[in-house]
CSV table of C-alpha atoms and ligand atoms in Angstrom, one decimal:
chain,number,residue,atom,x,y,z
H,502,UNK,CA,-6.3,41.2,20.3
H,503,UNK,CA,-7.5,39.6,17.3
H,504,UNK,CA,-9.6,36.2,17.1
H,505,UNK,CA,-10.0,33.7,14.2
H,506,UNK,CA,-13.2,32.1,14.2
H,507,UNK,CA,-13.7,28.4,12.1
H,508,UNK,CA,-16.8,26.8,11.4
H,509,UNK,CA,-15.9,23.5,9.6
H,510,UNK,CA,-18.1,21.5,7.2
H,511,UNK,CA,-17.2,18.3,5.5
H,512,UNK,CA,-16.3,19.7,2.5
H,513,UNK,CA,-16.1,23.5,3.5
H,514,UNK,CA,-14.8,26.3,6.2
H,515,UNK,CA,-16.3,29.4,7.2
H,516,UNK,CA,-14.0,32.2,8.8
H,517,UNK,CA,-14.0,35.7,10.3
H,518,UNK,CA,-10.9,37.6,11.5
H,519,UNK,CA,-12.6,39.6,14.3
H,520,UNK,CA,-10.7,42.8,16.2
H,521,UNK,CA,-11.9,42.3,19.5
H,522,UNK,CA,-10.7,46.0,20.4
H,523,UNK,CA,-14.3,47.3,18.5
H,524,UNK,CA,-15.4,43.8,18.1
H,525,UNK,CA,-15.5,44.5,14.0
H,526,UNK,CA,-15.1,42.1,11.4
H,527,UNK,CA,-11.5,42.5,9.8
H,528,UNK,CA,-12.0,39.6,7.0
H,529,UNK,CA,-14.3,36.6,6.3
H,530,UNK,CA,-15.3,34.5,3.9
H,531,UNK,CA,-15.7,30.9,2.7
H,532,UNK,CA,-13.9,27.8,1.7
H,533,UNK,CA,-16.3,25.5,-0.4
H,534,UNK,CA,-16.0,22.2,-2.2
H,535,UNK,CA,-13.0,21.5,-0.5
H,536,UNK,CA,-11.4,17.9,-1.6
H,537,UNK,CA,-13.8,18.1,-4.6
H,538,UNK,CA,-13.5,19.8,-8.1
H,539,UNK,CA,-13.7,23.2,-8.5
H,540,UNK,CA,-13.1,24.6,-4.9
H,541,UNK,CA,-14.2,28.0,-4.6
H,542,UNK,CA,-12.5,30.4,-2.0
H,543,UNK,CA,-14.2,33.6,-1.1
H,544,UNK,CA,-12.3,36.2,0.9
H,545,UNK,CA,-14.1,39.7,1.7
H,546,UNK,CA,-12.2,42.2,3.4
H,547,UNK,CA,-11.6,46.4,3.1
H,548,UNK,CA,-15.4,46.3,1.5
H,549,UNK,CA,-14.3,44.1,-1.5
H,550,UNK,CA,-15.1,40.5,-2.5
H,551,UNK,CA,-12.5,38.2,-4.1
H,552,UNK,CA,-13.5,34.8,-5.2
H,553,UNK,CA,-11.4,32.4,-6.9
H,554,UNK,CA,-11.2,28.8,-8.3
H,555,UNK,CA,-8.4,27.3,-6.3
H,556,UNK,CA,-7.5,23.8,-5.6
H,557,UNK,CA,-8.3,22.7,-2.2
H,558,UNK,CA,-7.6,19.0,-2.0
H,559,UNK,CA,-8.1,19.2,1.9
H,560,UNK,CA,-8.7,21.5,5.1
H,561,UNK,CA,-5.0,22.2,5.6
H,562,UNK,CA,-4.7,23.7,2.4
H,563,UNK,CA,-7.8,25.9,3.0
H,564,UNK,CA,-6.4,27.0,5.9
H,565,UNK,CA,-3.1,27.7,4.6
H,566,UNK,CA,-4.9,29.6,2.1
H,567,UNK,CA,-7.3,31.7,4.4
H,568,UNK,CA,-3.7,32.7,6.2
H,569,UNK,CA,-1.9,33.9,3.2
H,570,UNK,CA,-4.9,35.8,2.4
H,571,UNK,CA,-5.1,37.5,5.6
H,572,UNK,CA,-1.4,38.4,5.8
H,573,UNK,CA,-1.3,39.2,1.8
H,574,UNK,CA,0.6,42.5,1.1
H,575,UNK,CA,-2.1,43.9,-0.9
H,576,UNK,CA,-5.3,42.5,0.2
H,577,UNK,CA,-4.5,41.2,3.8
H,578,UNK,CA,-5.6,42.6,7.2
H,579,UNK,CA,-2.9,41.5,9.1
H,580,UNK,CA,1.3,41.7,8.8
H,581,UNK,CA,1.7,38.2,10.5
H,582,UNK,CA,0.1,35.2,11.5
H,583,UNK,CA,1.5,36.3,14.9
H,584,UNK,CA,-1.1,38.7,15.4
H,585,UNK,CA,-4.0,36.3,15.6
H,586,UNK,CA,-4.1,35.6,19.3
H,587,UNK,CA,-6.4,33.0,19.3
H,588,UNK,CA,-8.8,30.8,17.1
H,589,UNK,CA,-12.3,29.5,18.1
H,590,UNK,CA,-13.8,26.4,16.3
H,591,UNK,CA,-17.6,26.0,16.2
H,592,UNK,CA,-18.7,22.3,17.3
H,593,UNK,CA,-22.2,21.4,16.7
H,594,UNK,CA,-22.5,18.6,19.3
H,595,UNK,CA,-21.1,18.4,22.7
H,596,UNK,CA,-22.7,15.4,24.4
H,597,UNK,CA,-22.6,15.5,28.2
H,598,UNK,CA,-18.8,15.4,27.5
H,599,UNK,CA,-18.2,19.1,27.1
H,600,UNK,CA,-20.3,21.8,29.1
H,601,UNK,CA,-18.7,24.7,28.4
H,602,UNK,CA,-15.9,25.9,25.7
H,603,UNK,CA,-13.2,24.0,26.1
H,604,UNK,CA,-9.3,24.8,25.2
H,605,UNK,CA,-7.9,22.5,22.4
H,606,UNK,CA,-5.6,20.1,24.3
H,607,UNK,CA,-4.5,16.5,23.4
H,608,UNK,CA,-7.2,15.4,26.0
H,609,UNK,CA,-9.9,17.4,24.7
H,610,UNK,CA,-9.4,16.5,21.4
H,611,UNK,CA,-9.4,12.4,22.7
H,612,UNK,CA,-12.9,13.4,23.9
H,613,UNK,CA,-13.7,15.0,20.5
H,614,UNK,CA,-12.9,11.7,18.9
H,615,UNK,CA,-14.9,9.8,21.6
H,616,UNK,CA,-18.2,11.8,20.7
H,617,UNK,CA,-18.1,11.9,17.3
H,618,UNK,CA,-20.6,9.7,16.3
H,619,UNK,CA,-23.4,12.4,18.0
H,620,UNK,CA,-23.3,14.3,15.2
H,621,UNK,CA,-21.5,12.2,12.0
H,622,UNK,CA,-22.1,14.7,9.4
H,623,UNK,CA,-20.5,17.8,11.4
H,624,UNK,CA,-18.2,17.1,14.3
H,625,UNK,CA,-15.7,15.2,12.2
H,626,UNK,CA,-15.3,18.4,10.2
H,627,UNK,CA,-14.8,20.0,13.2
H,628,UNK,CA,-11.8,17.8,14.1
H,629,UNK,CA,-10.4,18.2,10.6
H,630,UNK,CA,-10.8,21.7,11.2
H,631,UNK,CA,-9.0,22.4,14.6
H,632,UNK,CA,-5.9,19.7,13.3
H,633,UNK,CA,-5.4,21.7,10.5
H,634,UNK,CA,-5.2,24.9,12.2
H,635,UNK,CA,-3.2,23.4,14.7
H,636,UNK,CA,-0.5,22.2,11.6
H,637,UNK,CA,-0.5,25.8,10.6
H,638,UNK,CA,-0.4,27.8,14.2
H,639,UNK,CA,0.7,25.1,16.6
H,640,UNK,CA,1.4,28.2,19.2
H,641,UNK,CA,-2.0,29.7,19.2
H,642,UNK,CA,-4.6,28.8,21.6
H,643,UNK,CA,-7.5,27.3,20.3
H,644,UNK,CA,-10.7,27.2,22.0
H,645,UNK,CA,-13.8,24.5,21.0
H,646,UNK,CA,-17.1,26.3,21.5
H,647,UNK,CA,-20.4,24.0,21.4
H,648,UNK,CA,-23.5,24.9,20.0
H,649,UNK,CA,-25.2,23.2,22.7
H,650,UNK,CA,-23.8,24.5,25.7
H,651,UNK,CA,-25.9,27.1,26.3
H,652,UNK,CA,-28.6,24.2,27.0
H,653,UNK,CA,-26.8,22.5,29.7
H,654,UNK,CA,-28.7,24.5,32.5
H,655,UNK,CA,-32.0,22.6,31.5
H,656,UNK,CA,-33.7,20.5,34.3
H,657,UNK,CA,-33.4,16.8,33.9
H,658,UNK,CA,-37.7,16.5,33.4
H,659,UNK,CA,-36.8,18.9,30.4
H,660,UNK,CA,-33.8,17.0,28.5
H,661,UNK,CA,-35.0,13.9,29.4
H,662,UNK,CA,-36.8,11.2,26.9
H,663,UNK,CA,-39.1,8.7,28.5
H,664,UNK,CA,-36.8,6.2,27.5
H,665,UNK,CA,-35.4,3.1,29.7
H,666,UNK,CA,-33.1,5.0,32.2
H,667,UNK,CA,-30.1,2.7,31.5
H,668,UNK,CA,-29.8,4.1,28.1
H,669,UNK,CA,-29.8,7.4,28.9
H,670,UNK,CA,-26.9,6.5,31.5
H,671,UNK,CA,-25.1,4.1,29.1
H,672,UNK,CA,-25.4,6.0,25.7
H,673,UNK,CA,-26.3,9.8,26.7
H,674,UNK,CA,-29.6,9.8,24.8
H,675,UNK,CA,-31.2,13.0,25.9
H,676,UNK,CA,-32.5,16.6,24.3
H,677,UNK,CA,-29.5,18.8,24.0
H,678,UNK,CA,-30.6,21.5,21.8
H,679,UNK,CA,-28.7,23.5,19.2
H,680,UNK,CA,-27.8,27.4,18.1
H,681,UNK,CA,-27.0,27.8,21.6
H,682,UNK,CA,-24.3,30.7,20.8
H,683,UNK,CA,-27.1,32.3,19.0
H,684,UNK,CA,-29.9,32.1,21.7
H,685,UNK,CA,-27.5,33.0,24.1
H,686,UNK,CA,-26.6,36.0,22.1
H,687,UNK,CA,-29.8,37.4,21.3
H,688,UNK,CA,-31.4,37.2,24.7
H,689,UNK,CA,-28.3,39.1,26.2
H,690,UNK,CA,-28.5,41.9,23.2
H,691,UNK,CA,-32.5,42.0,24.1
H,692,UNK,CA,-31.7,42.8,27.9
H,693,UNK,CA,-29.1,45.2,27.0
H,694,UNK,CA,-31.5,46.9,24.6
H,695,UNK,CA,-34.0,47.2,27.1
H,696,UNK,CA,-31.9,48.5,29.6
H,697,UNK,CA,-33.0,45.4,32.0
H,698,UNK,CA,-31.0,42.9,33.8
H,699,UNK,CA,-31.3,39.7,32.0
H,700,UNK,CA,-31.7,37.8,35.5
H,701,UNK,CA,-35.4,39.6,36.1
H,702,UNK,CA,-36.4,38.6,32.3
H,703,UNK,CA,-38.3,35.6,31.1
H,704,UNK,CA,-37.3,35.3,27.2
H,705,UNK,CA,-38.5,33.1,24.1
H,706,UNK,CA,-36.0,33.5,21.5
H,707,UNK,CA,-36.9,32.1,18.2
H,708,UNK,CA,-34.1,31.3,15.7
H,709,UNK,CA,-35.6,30.5,12.6
H,710,UNK,CA,-33.3,29.7,9.9
H,711,UNK,CA,-32.3,27.1,7.7
H,712,UNK,CA,-32.5,25.1,10.7
H,713,UNK,CA,-35.1,26.5,13.0
H,714,UNK,CA,-35.3,26.3,17.0
H,715,UNK,CA,-36.9,27.8,20.0
H,716,UNK,CA,-35.5,28.5,23.6
H,717,UNK,CA,-37.2,29.4,26.9
H,718,UNK,CA,-34.7,31.6,28.7
H,719,UNK,CA,-35.4,32.4,32.4
H,720,UNK,CA,-32.8,34.7,34.2
H,721,UNK,CA,-30.4,34.2,31.5
H,722,UNK,CA,-30.3,30.4,31.7
H,723,UNK,CA,-31.9,28.2,29.5
H,724,UNK,CA,-34.4,26.1,30.9
H,725,UNK,CA,-36.1,24.1,27.5
H,726,UNK,CA,-35.4,24.3,23.9
H,727,UNK,CA,-37.0,22.5,21.0
H,728,UNK,CA,-34.2,20.5,19.2
H,729,UNK,CA,-33.5,17.3,20.9
H,730,UNK,CA,-30.7,14.5,20.5
H,731,UNK,CA,-29.7,15.8,17.0
H,732,UNK,CA,-31.1,19.3,15.3
H,733,UNK,CA,-34.1,17.0,13.6
H,734,UNK,CA,-36.8,17.6,16.4
H,735,UNK,CA,-38.9,20.9,17.0
H,736,UNK,CA,-40.7,23.0,14.1
H,737,UNK,CA,-40.6,21.8,10.7
H,738,UNK,CA,-37.8,23.3,9.2
H,739,UNK,CA,-36.4,24.2,5.6
H,740,UNK,CA,-36.1,20.4,4.6
H,741,UNK,CA,-36.2,19.0,8.1
H,742,UNK,CA,-39.4,17.4,9.4
H,743,UNK,CA,-39.3,18.3,13.0
H,744,UNK,CA,-40.9,16.6,15.7
H,745,UNK,CA,-43.0,13.2,13.9
H,746,UNK,CA,-44.3,10.1,15.4
H,747,UNK,CA,-41.7,7.5,15.0
H,748,UNK,CA,-44.1,5.0,14.1
H,749,UNK,CA,-45.1,7.1,10.7
H,750,UNK,CA,-41.6,7.1,10.1
H,751,UNK,CA,-41.3,3.2,10.3
H,752,UNK,CA,-44.5,2.7,8.6
H,753,UNK,CA,-43.4,4.7,5.9
H,754,UNK,CA,-39.9,2.9,5.6
H,755,UNK,CA,-41.7,-0.5,5.3
H,756,UNK,CA,-43.7,1.0,2.2
H,757,UNK,CA,-41.0,2.8,0.6
H,758,UNK,CA,-38.6,0.2,1.4
H,759,UNK,CA,-35.9,2.3,3.2
H,760,UNK,CA,-33.3,1.1,5.9
H,761,UNK,CA,-32.7,3.6,9.2
H,762,UNK,CA,-30.0,5.7,7.3
H,763,UNK,CA,-32.4,6.6,4.4
H,764,UNK,CA,-35.3,7.3,6.6
H,765,UNK,CA,-33.0,9.8,8.8
H,766,UNK,CA,-32.0,11.1,5.1
H,767,UNK,CA,-35.3,11.4,4.0
H,768,UNK,CA,-36.4,13.2,7.3
H,769,UNK,CA,-33.4,15.4,7.4
H,770,UNK,CA,-33.4,16.5,3.6
H,771,UNK,CA,-36.5,15.9,1.8
H,772,UNK,CA,-39.0,16.7,4.3
H,773,UNK,CA,-40.1,20.2,6.4
H,774,UNK,CA,-41.6,23.2,4.2
H,775,UNK,CA,-40.2,21.7,1.0
H,776,UNK,CA,-41.3,18.2,1.2
H,777,UNK,CA,-44.9,19.8,2.1
H,778,UNK,CA,-44.9,22.6,-0.4
H,779,UNK,CA,-42.8,20.8,-3.3
H,780,UNK,CA,-41.6,24.3,-4.0
H,781,UNK,CA,-38.5,25.1,-2.1
H,782,UNK,CA,-36.9,25.5,1.2
H,783,UNK,CA,-36.4,29.1,1.4
H,784,UNK,CA,-38.9,31.2,2.7
H,785,UNK,CA,-38.8,33.9,0.1
H,786,UNK,CA,-40.1,31.4,-2.6
H,787,UNK,CA,-42.5,29.9,-0.4
H,788,UNK,CA,-44.2,33.1,0.1
H,789,UNK,CA,-44.0,34.3,-3.6
H,790,UNK,CA,-45.6,30.4,-4.2
H,791,UNK,CA,-48.3,31.2,-1.7
H,792,UNK,CA,-49.1,34.6,-3.1
H,793,UNK,CA,-49.4,33.1,-6.5
H,794,UNK,CA,-52.1,30.7,-5.1
H,795,UNK,CA,-50.2,27.8,-4.3
H,796,UNK,CA,-52.1,26.0,-1.7
H,797,UNK,CA,-49.5,24.1,-0.8
H,798,UNK,CA,-46.7,26.5,-0.3
H,799,UNK,CA,-49.4,28.2,2.1
H,800,UNK,CA,-50.1,25.0,3.9
H,801,UNK,CA,-46.2,24.7,4.6
H,802,UNK,CA,-46.3,28.1,5.7
H,803,UNK,CA,-49.1,27.8,8.2
H,804,UNK,CA,-47.8,24.3,9.4
H,805,UNK,CA,-44.4,26.1,10.3
H,806,UNK,CA,-45.9,29.5,11.8
H,807,UNK,CA,-49.0,26.9,13.9
H,808,UNK,CA,-46.0,25.3,15.4
H,809,UNK,CA,-43.9,28.5,16.3
H,810,UNK,CA,-46.7,29.6,18.3
H,811,UNK,CA,-47.4,26.2,20.0
H,812,UNK,CA,-43.7,26.3,21.0
H,813,UNK,CA,-44.2,29.9,22.1
H,814,UNK,CA,-47.6,29.2,24.4
H,815,UNK,CA,-45.7,25.9,25.9
H,816,UNK,CA,-42.4,28.0,27.0
H,817,UNK,CA,-44.7,30.9,28.5
H,818,UNK,CA,-46.2,28.0,30.8
H,819,UNK,CA,-42.7,26.6,31.6
H,820,UNK,CA,-41.6,30.0,32.4
H,821,UNK,CA,-44.9,30.9,34.0
H,822,UNK,CA,-45.4,33.8,31.5
H,823,UNK,CA,-43.0,35.8,29.4
H,824,UNK,CA,-41.4,39.2,29.1
H,825,UNK,CA,-39.8,39.4,25.8
H,826,UNK,CA,-40.1,37.3,22.7
H,827,UNK,CA,-37.0,37.5,20.4
H,828,UNK,CA,-36.7,36.8,16.3
H,829,UNK,CA,-33.4,36.1,15.0
H,830,UNK,CA,-31.6,34.2,11.9
H,831,UNK,CA,-32.7,34.5,8.3
H,832,UNK,CA,-36.2,34.0,8.8
H,833,UNK,CA,-36.7,35.4,12.2
H,834,UNK,CA,-34.7,38.8,11.0
H,835,UNK,CA,-36.6,39.0,7.7
H,836,UNK,CA,-39.9,37.4,7.2
H,837,UNK,CA,-42.4,39.9,8.5
H,838,UNK,CA,-45.2,37.7,8.0
H,839,UNK,CA,-43.7,34.7,9.4
H,840,UNK,CA,-43.6,36.9,12.8
H,841,UNK,CA,-47.1,38.0,12.1
H,842,UNK,CA,-48.5,34.4,11.8
H,843,UNK,CA,-46.6,33.2,14.4
H,844,UNK,CA,-48.0,35.8,16.8
H,845,UNK,CA,-51.5,35.8,16.2
H,846,UNK,CA,-54.2,35.4,18.5
H,847,UNK,CA,-51.5,35.4,21.7
H,848,UNK,CA,-53.5,38.3,23.0
H,849,UNK,CA,-54.2,36.7,26.0
H,850,UNK,CA,-50.7,35.9,27.0
H,851,UNK,CA,-50.2,40.1,26.5
H,852,UNK,CA,-48.6,39.5,22.9
H,853,UNK,CA,-49.7,42.2,20.4
H,854,UNK,CA,-48.0,43.3,17.0
H,855,UNK,CA,-47.5,46.6,15.9
H,856,UNK,CA,-47.9,45.5,11.9
H,857,UNK,CA,-46.7,48.5,10.6
H,858,UNK,CA,-43.5,48.3,12.9
H,859,UNK,CA,-43.3,44.6,11.8
H,860,UNK,CA,-43.8,45.3,8.4
H,861,UNK,CA,-41.0,48.1,8.2
H,862,UNK,CA,-38.8,46.8,10.3
H,863,UNK,CA,-34.9,47.8,9.2
H,864,UNK,CA,-32.5,44.7,8.6
H,865,UNK,CA,-29.4,44.8,10.9
H,866,UNK,CA,-30.3,46.4,13.6
H,867,UNK,CA,-32.6,45.9,17.0
H,868,UNK,CA,-36.3,46.8,16.2
H,869,UNK,CA,-39.4,46.7,18.7
H,870,UNK,CA,-42.1,45.8,16.9
H,871,UNK,CA,-44.9,45.0,19.8
H,872,UNK,CA,-47.9,47.4,19.9
H,873,UNK,CA,-47.9,50.5,22.4
H,874,UNK,CA,-50.5,48.1,24.7
H,875,UNK,CA,-48.6,45.0,24.6
H,876,UNK,CA,-47.7,43.6,27.6
H,877,UNK,CA,-44.8,41.2,26.1
H,878,UNK,CA,-42.1,43.2,24.4
H,879,UNK,CA,-41.1,41.8,20.9
H,880,UNK,CA,-37.9,41.8,19.2
H,881,UNK,CA,-36.0,41.5,16.3
H,882,UNK,CA,-32.4,41.0,17.1
H,883,UNK,CA,-29.8,40.0,14.7
H,884,UNK,CA,-27.8,37.4,15.6
H,885,UNK,CA,-23.7,36.9,15.4
H,886,UNK,CA,-22.9,33.5,16.2
H,887,UNK,CA,-19.0,34.1,15.3
H,888,UNK,CA,-18.8,37.1,18.1
H,889,UNK,CA,-20.0,34.9,20.7
H,890,UNK,CA,-17.5,32.4,19.4
H,891,UNK,CA,-14.9,35.2,19.5
H,892,UNK,CA,-15.9,36.4,23.0
H,893,UNK,CA,-15.9,32.7,24.2
H,894,UNK,CA,-12.5,32.1,22.9
H,895,UNK,CA,-10.9,35.1,24.7
H,896,UNK,CA,-12.7,34.2,28.0
H,897,UNK,CA,-11.6,30.5,27.7
H,898,UNK,CA,-7.9,31.0,26.5
H,899,UNK,CA,-7.7,33.7,29.2
H,900,UNK,CA,-6.8,36.6,26.3
H,901,UNK,CA,-7.1,40.0,26.8
K,20,ADP,P1,-28.7,28.9,8.8
K,20,ADP,O1,-29.4,28.1,9.5
K,20,ADP,O2,-28.2,28.0,7.3
K,20,ADP,O3,-27.4,29.9,9.0
K,20,ADP,P2,-30.0,31.4,8.0
K,20,ADP,O4,-30.4,31.8,9.2
K,20,ADP,O5,-28.9,32.1,6.9
K,20,ADP,O6,-29.7,29.6,8.0
K,20,ADP,O7,-31.4,31.5,7.5
K,20,ADP,C1,-31.7,31.0,5.8
K,20,ADP,C2,-33.2,31.3,5.2
K,20,ADP,O8,-33.4,32.6,5.7
K,20,ADP,C3,-33.2,31.1,4.3
K,20,ADP,O9,-33.3,29.7,3.8
K,20,ADP,C4,-34.6,31.8,3.8
K,20,ADP,O10,-35.8,31.0,4.0
K,20,ADP,C5,-34.7,33.0,4.8
K,20,ADP,N1,-34.4,34.2,4.5
K,20,ADP,C6,-33.3,34.6,4.0
K,20,ADP,N2,-33.8,36.1,4.0
K,20,ADP,C7,-35.2,36.4,3.8
K,20,ADP,C8,-36.0,37.3,3.4
K,20,ADP,N3,-35.5,38.6,2.8
K,20,ADP,N4,-37.6,37.0,3.6
K,20,ADP,C9,-37.5,35.5,3.9
K,20,ADP,N5,-37.1,34.7,4.3
K,20,ADP,C10,-35.6,34.7,4.3
């Protein structure tokens, strides 16, 4: 059983072919600059990486290129396209139209069109990706897997904004959250690792990457999450502001002569740790700069870790305690300083880190980094969103 996972951006397409017998990655890669000059194609298989500049005027060409490589006599990993049993498509926003992974049908694609404006940068790209795959593999079952679905178990008082209720009803303006596949995966992995039934655990998962979100999980179900209607809310991120008083945005827009679209672009692309530090959105650069005495880089790091800690505290309150805190994604898995600062002075909650375990935590495997007398387990769990998408695709398409 082999599942192709597709993550389409407006000018990019990431792919992975996963053998579900042993959940191993047979091949993966990236098509970049689709529809732009100097398109780039990356293909990794058999421990080798092939990188080529190939013309990719649209997503259809990109998909064809991927399929040609996967079935290539020399570097391919399957003998024909028929070996692909299903395709899972990552979709950023579901609105309230989709509450679970959904098979691609004419009706579900109509609904996708209707909710396009919920994530104008991402959802239209997913539609293009699905159509490009359908053109090449019309008889292969395909499933839409949404970043938001895991968060649909939030109670109404957690997902509602305090706005005129009729506007929620009319426009479905509410908290949807993001990174759902990652939060779900790492929570399940943590429970498995600890040999516990997830139903008995209160878990706080910190997905800290370019985009960062924190989620409270009770008995395996999300009860609250830090991102909101879009992935702009929550902790400050690489380039995103995170939570901000809207009046401050209006004040700034007037002073700088920005309209709403320009303001949103500013809040998404020019703020976060990049805006505060003036150095970089990348935490490796920030740490280097802070170590070299750059006080604004240090401020940006302090803001990020302080806000992460505030969410952990808030979610411990929402959960009535916490058994496990999980760190994942680029920063969560790799940045020992961020983990240490985010968990500083949480001993009243029963959280105590073992600094040497935290500092020497190996990459790519699950590690326990709490002190021997910590009541709360602290785990670093590598995320794998593609694998979750492949698993959901198998389930929804009733494969296997
Ligand atoms: P995305 O949200 O794009 O999936 P990732 O989860 O890959 O992002 O995280 C990317 C971020 O992780 C980078 O911008 C960088 O700040 C951080 N990162 C990656 N490796 C390290 C590392 N070794 N140390 C500290 N930060 C890291």
